[in-house]
Tab-separated table of C-alpha atoms in Angstrom:
chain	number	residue	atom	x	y	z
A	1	UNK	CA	45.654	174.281	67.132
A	2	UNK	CA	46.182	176.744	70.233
A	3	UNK	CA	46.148	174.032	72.967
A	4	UNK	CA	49.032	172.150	70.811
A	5	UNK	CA	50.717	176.009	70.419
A	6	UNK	CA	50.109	176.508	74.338
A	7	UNK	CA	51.434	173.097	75.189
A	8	UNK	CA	54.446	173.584	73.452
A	9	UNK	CA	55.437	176.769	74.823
A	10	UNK	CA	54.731	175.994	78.166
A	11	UNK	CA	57.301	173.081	77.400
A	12	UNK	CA	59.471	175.263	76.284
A	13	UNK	CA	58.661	177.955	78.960
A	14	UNK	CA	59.961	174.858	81.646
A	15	UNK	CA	62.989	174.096	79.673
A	16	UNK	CA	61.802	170.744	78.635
A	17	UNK	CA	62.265	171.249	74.834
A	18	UNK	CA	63.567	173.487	72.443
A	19	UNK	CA	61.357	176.871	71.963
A	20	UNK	CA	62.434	175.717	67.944
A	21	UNK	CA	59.808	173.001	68.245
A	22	UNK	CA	56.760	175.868	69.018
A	23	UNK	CA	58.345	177.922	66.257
A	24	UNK	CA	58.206	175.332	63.708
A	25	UNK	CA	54.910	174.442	64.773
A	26	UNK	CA	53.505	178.010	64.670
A	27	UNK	CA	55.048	178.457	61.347
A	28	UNK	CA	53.219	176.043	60.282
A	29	UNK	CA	49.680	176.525	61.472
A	30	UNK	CA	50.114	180.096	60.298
A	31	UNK	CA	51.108	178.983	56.682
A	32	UNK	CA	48.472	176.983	56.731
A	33	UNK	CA	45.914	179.915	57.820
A	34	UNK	CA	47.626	183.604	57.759
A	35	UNK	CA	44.460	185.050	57.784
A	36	UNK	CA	44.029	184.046	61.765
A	37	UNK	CA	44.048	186.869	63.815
A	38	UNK	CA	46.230	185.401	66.804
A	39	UNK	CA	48.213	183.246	64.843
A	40	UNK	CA	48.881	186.886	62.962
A	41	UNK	CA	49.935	188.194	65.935
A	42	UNK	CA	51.630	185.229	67.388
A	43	UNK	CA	53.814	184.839	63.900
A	44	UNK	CA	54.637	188.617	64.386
A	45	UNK	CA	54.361	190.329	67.464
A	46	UNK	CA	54.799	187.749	69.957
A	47	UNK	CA	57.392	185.406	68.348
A	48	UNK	CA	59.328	184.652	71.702
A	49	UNK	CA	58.026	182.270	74.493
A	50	UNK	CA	57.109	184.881	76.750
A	51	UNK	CA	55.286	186.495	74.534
A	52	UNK	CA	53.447	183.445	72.836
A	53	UNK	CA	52.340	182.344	76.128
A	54	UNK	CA	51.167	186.529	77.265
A	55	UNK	CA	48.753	185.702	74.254
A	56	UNK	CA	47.746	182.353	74.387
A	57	UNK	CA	47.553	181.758	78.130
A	58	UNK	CA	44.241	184.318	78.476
A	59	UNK	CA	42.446	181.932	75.788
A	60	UNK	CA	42.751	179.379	78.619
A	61	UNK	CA	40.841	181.674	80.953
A	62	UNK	CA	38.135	182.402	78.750
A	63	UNK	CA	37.385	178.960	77.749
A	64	UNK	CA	38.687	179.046	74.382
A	65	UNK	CA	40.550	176.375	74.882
A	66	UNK	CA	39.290	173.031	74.600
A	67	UNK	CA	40.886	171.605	78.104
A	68	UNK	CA	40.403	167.897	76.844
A	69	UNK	CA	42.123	168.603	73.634
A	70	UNK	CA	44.460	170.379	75.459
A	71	UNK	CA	45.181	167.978	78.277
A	72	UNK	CA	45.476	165.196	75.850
A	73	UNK	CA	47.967	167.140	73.790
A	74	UNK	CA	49.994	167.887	77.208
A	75	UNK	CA	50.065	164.601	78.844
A	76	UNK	CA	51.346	163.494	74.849
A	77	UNK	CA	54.080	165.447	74.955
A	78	UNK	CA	55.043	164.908	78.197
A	79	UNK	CA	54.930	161.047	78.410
A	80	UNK	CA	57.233	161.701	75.401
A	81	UNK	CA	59.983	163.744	77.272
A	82	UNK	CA	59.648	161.400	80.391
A	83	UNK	CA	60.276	158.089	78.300
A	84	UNK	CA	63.074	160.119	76.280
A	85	UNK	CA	64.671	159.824	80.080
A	86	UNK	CA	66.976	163.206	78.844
A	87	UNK	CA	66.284	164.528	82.983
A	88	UNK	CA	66.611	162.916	86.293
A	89	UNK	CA	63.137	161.905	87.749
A	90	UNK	CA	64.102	164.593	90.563
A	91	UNK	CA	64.116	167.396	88.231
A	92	UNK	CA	61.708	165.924	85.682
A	93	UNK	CA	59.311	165.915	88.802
A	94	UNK	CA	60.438	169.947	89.311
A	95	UNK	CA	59.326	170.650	86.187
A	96	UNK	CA	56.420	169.452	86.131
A	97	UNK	CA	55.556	171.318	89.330
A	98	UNK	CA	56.371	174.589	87.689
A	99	UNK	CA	53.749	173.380	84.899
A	100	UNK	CA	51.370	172.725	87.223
A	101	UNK	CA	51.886	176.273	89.771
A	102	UNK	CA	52.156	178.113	86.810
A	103	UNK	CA	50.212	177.868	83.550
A	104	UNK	CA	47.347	175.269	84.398
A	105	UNK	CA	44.269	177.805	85.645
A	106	UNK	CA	42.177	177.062	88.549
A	107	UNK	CA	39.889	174.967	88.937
A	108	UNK	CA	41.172	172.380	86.053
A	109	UNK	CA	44.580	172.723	88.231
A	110	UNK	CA	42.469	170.558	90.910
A	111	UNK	CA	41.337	168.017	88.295
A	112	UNK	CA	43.102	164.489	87.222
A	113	UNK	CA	45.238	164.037	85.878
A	114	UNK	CA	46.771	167.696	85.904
A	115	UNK	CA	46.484	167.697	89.993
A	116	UNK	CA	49.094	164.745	89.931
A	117	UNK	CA	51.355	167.274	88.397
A	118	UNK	CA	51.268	168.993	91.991
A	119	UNK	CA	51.762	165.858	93.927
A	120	UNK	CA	53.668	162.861	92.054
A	121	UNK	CA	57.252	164.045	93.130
A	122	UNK	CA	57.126	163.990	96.836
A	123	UNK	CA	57.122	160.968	96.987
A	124	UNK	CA	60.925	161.250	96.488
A	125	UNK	CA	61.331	163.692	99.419
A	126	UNK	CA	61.541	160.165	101.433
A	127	UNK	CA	63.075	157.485	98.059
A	128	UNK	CA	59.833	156.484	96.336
A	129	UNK	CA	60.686	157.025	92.551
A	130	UNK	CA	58.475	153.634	92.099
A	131	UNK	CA	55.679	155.341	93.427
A	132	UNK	CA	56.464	158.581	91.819
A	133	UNK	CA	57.186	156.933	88.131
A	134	UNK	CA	53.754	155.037	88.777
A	135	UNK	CA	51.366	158.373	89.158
A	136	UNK	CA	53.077	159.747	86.133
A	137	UNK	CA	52.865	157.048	84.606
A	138	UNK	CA	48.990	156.674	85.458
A	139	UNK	CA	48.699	160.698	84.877
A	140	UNK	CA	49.799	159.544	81.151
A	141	UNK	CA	47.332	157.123	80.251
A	142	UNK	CA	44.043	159.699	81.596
A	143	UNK	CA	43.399	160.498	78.218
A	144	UNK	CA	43.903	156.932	76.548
């Protein structure tokens, strides 16, 4: 339940979805168990993105986070906005730097198939979007 919350608002975080999809989804987790002390507080206190990911994010660093749940949930969602083809490759491949620099902790940032996030885009700096498509694309199925 948290990894899908934290994947979502880190998508949301990066401007690649709407922040209504983590609301909905919160809602519903938290309907589903009110009695959860951070979904409590999520549902409450920390109903913006900011704020979701200020209370989720430390779960990551304290292994309370299941990072193969998680990762599987992430590369999901992603390999759904990347076939959607709503963003340029260029800035698809800027976004998914930002995920990458900023909300994937060490040392699981140096780890397949979140490390290609740090890597698949240069490949345009000199006109490879086959090459760059092909990592993603590769980075996608990790978890299949």
């Amino acid at each position: 339940m948290f990894e899908e919350l934290l994947t979502l608002a880190i998508l949301s975080e990066v401007g690649l979805i709407d922040s209504s999809c983590y609301l909905e989804k919160l809602d519903s987790y938290f309907l589903n168990a009110p009695e959860t002390p951070i979904l409590l507080d999520l549902e409450f206190l920390y109903k913006d993105i900011n704020g979701a990911i200020y209370k989720l994010f430390p779960l990551t660093l304290t292994n309370q986070i299941d990072y193969h749940h998680f990762g599987k949930i992430l590369f999901q969602e992603i390999e759904k906005i990347y076939l959607n083809n709503n963003f340029t490759i260029n800035d698809f491949g800027q976004k998914m730097y930002l995920i990458w620099n900023l909300f994937i902790p060490h040392p699981l940032s140096e780890e397949e198939p979140f490390w290609t996030l740090s890597y698949a885009d240069d490949c345009l700096s000199y006109g490879d979007e086959k090459q760059t498509r092909e990592l993603y694309e590769k980075a996608f199925q990790y978890y299949s």
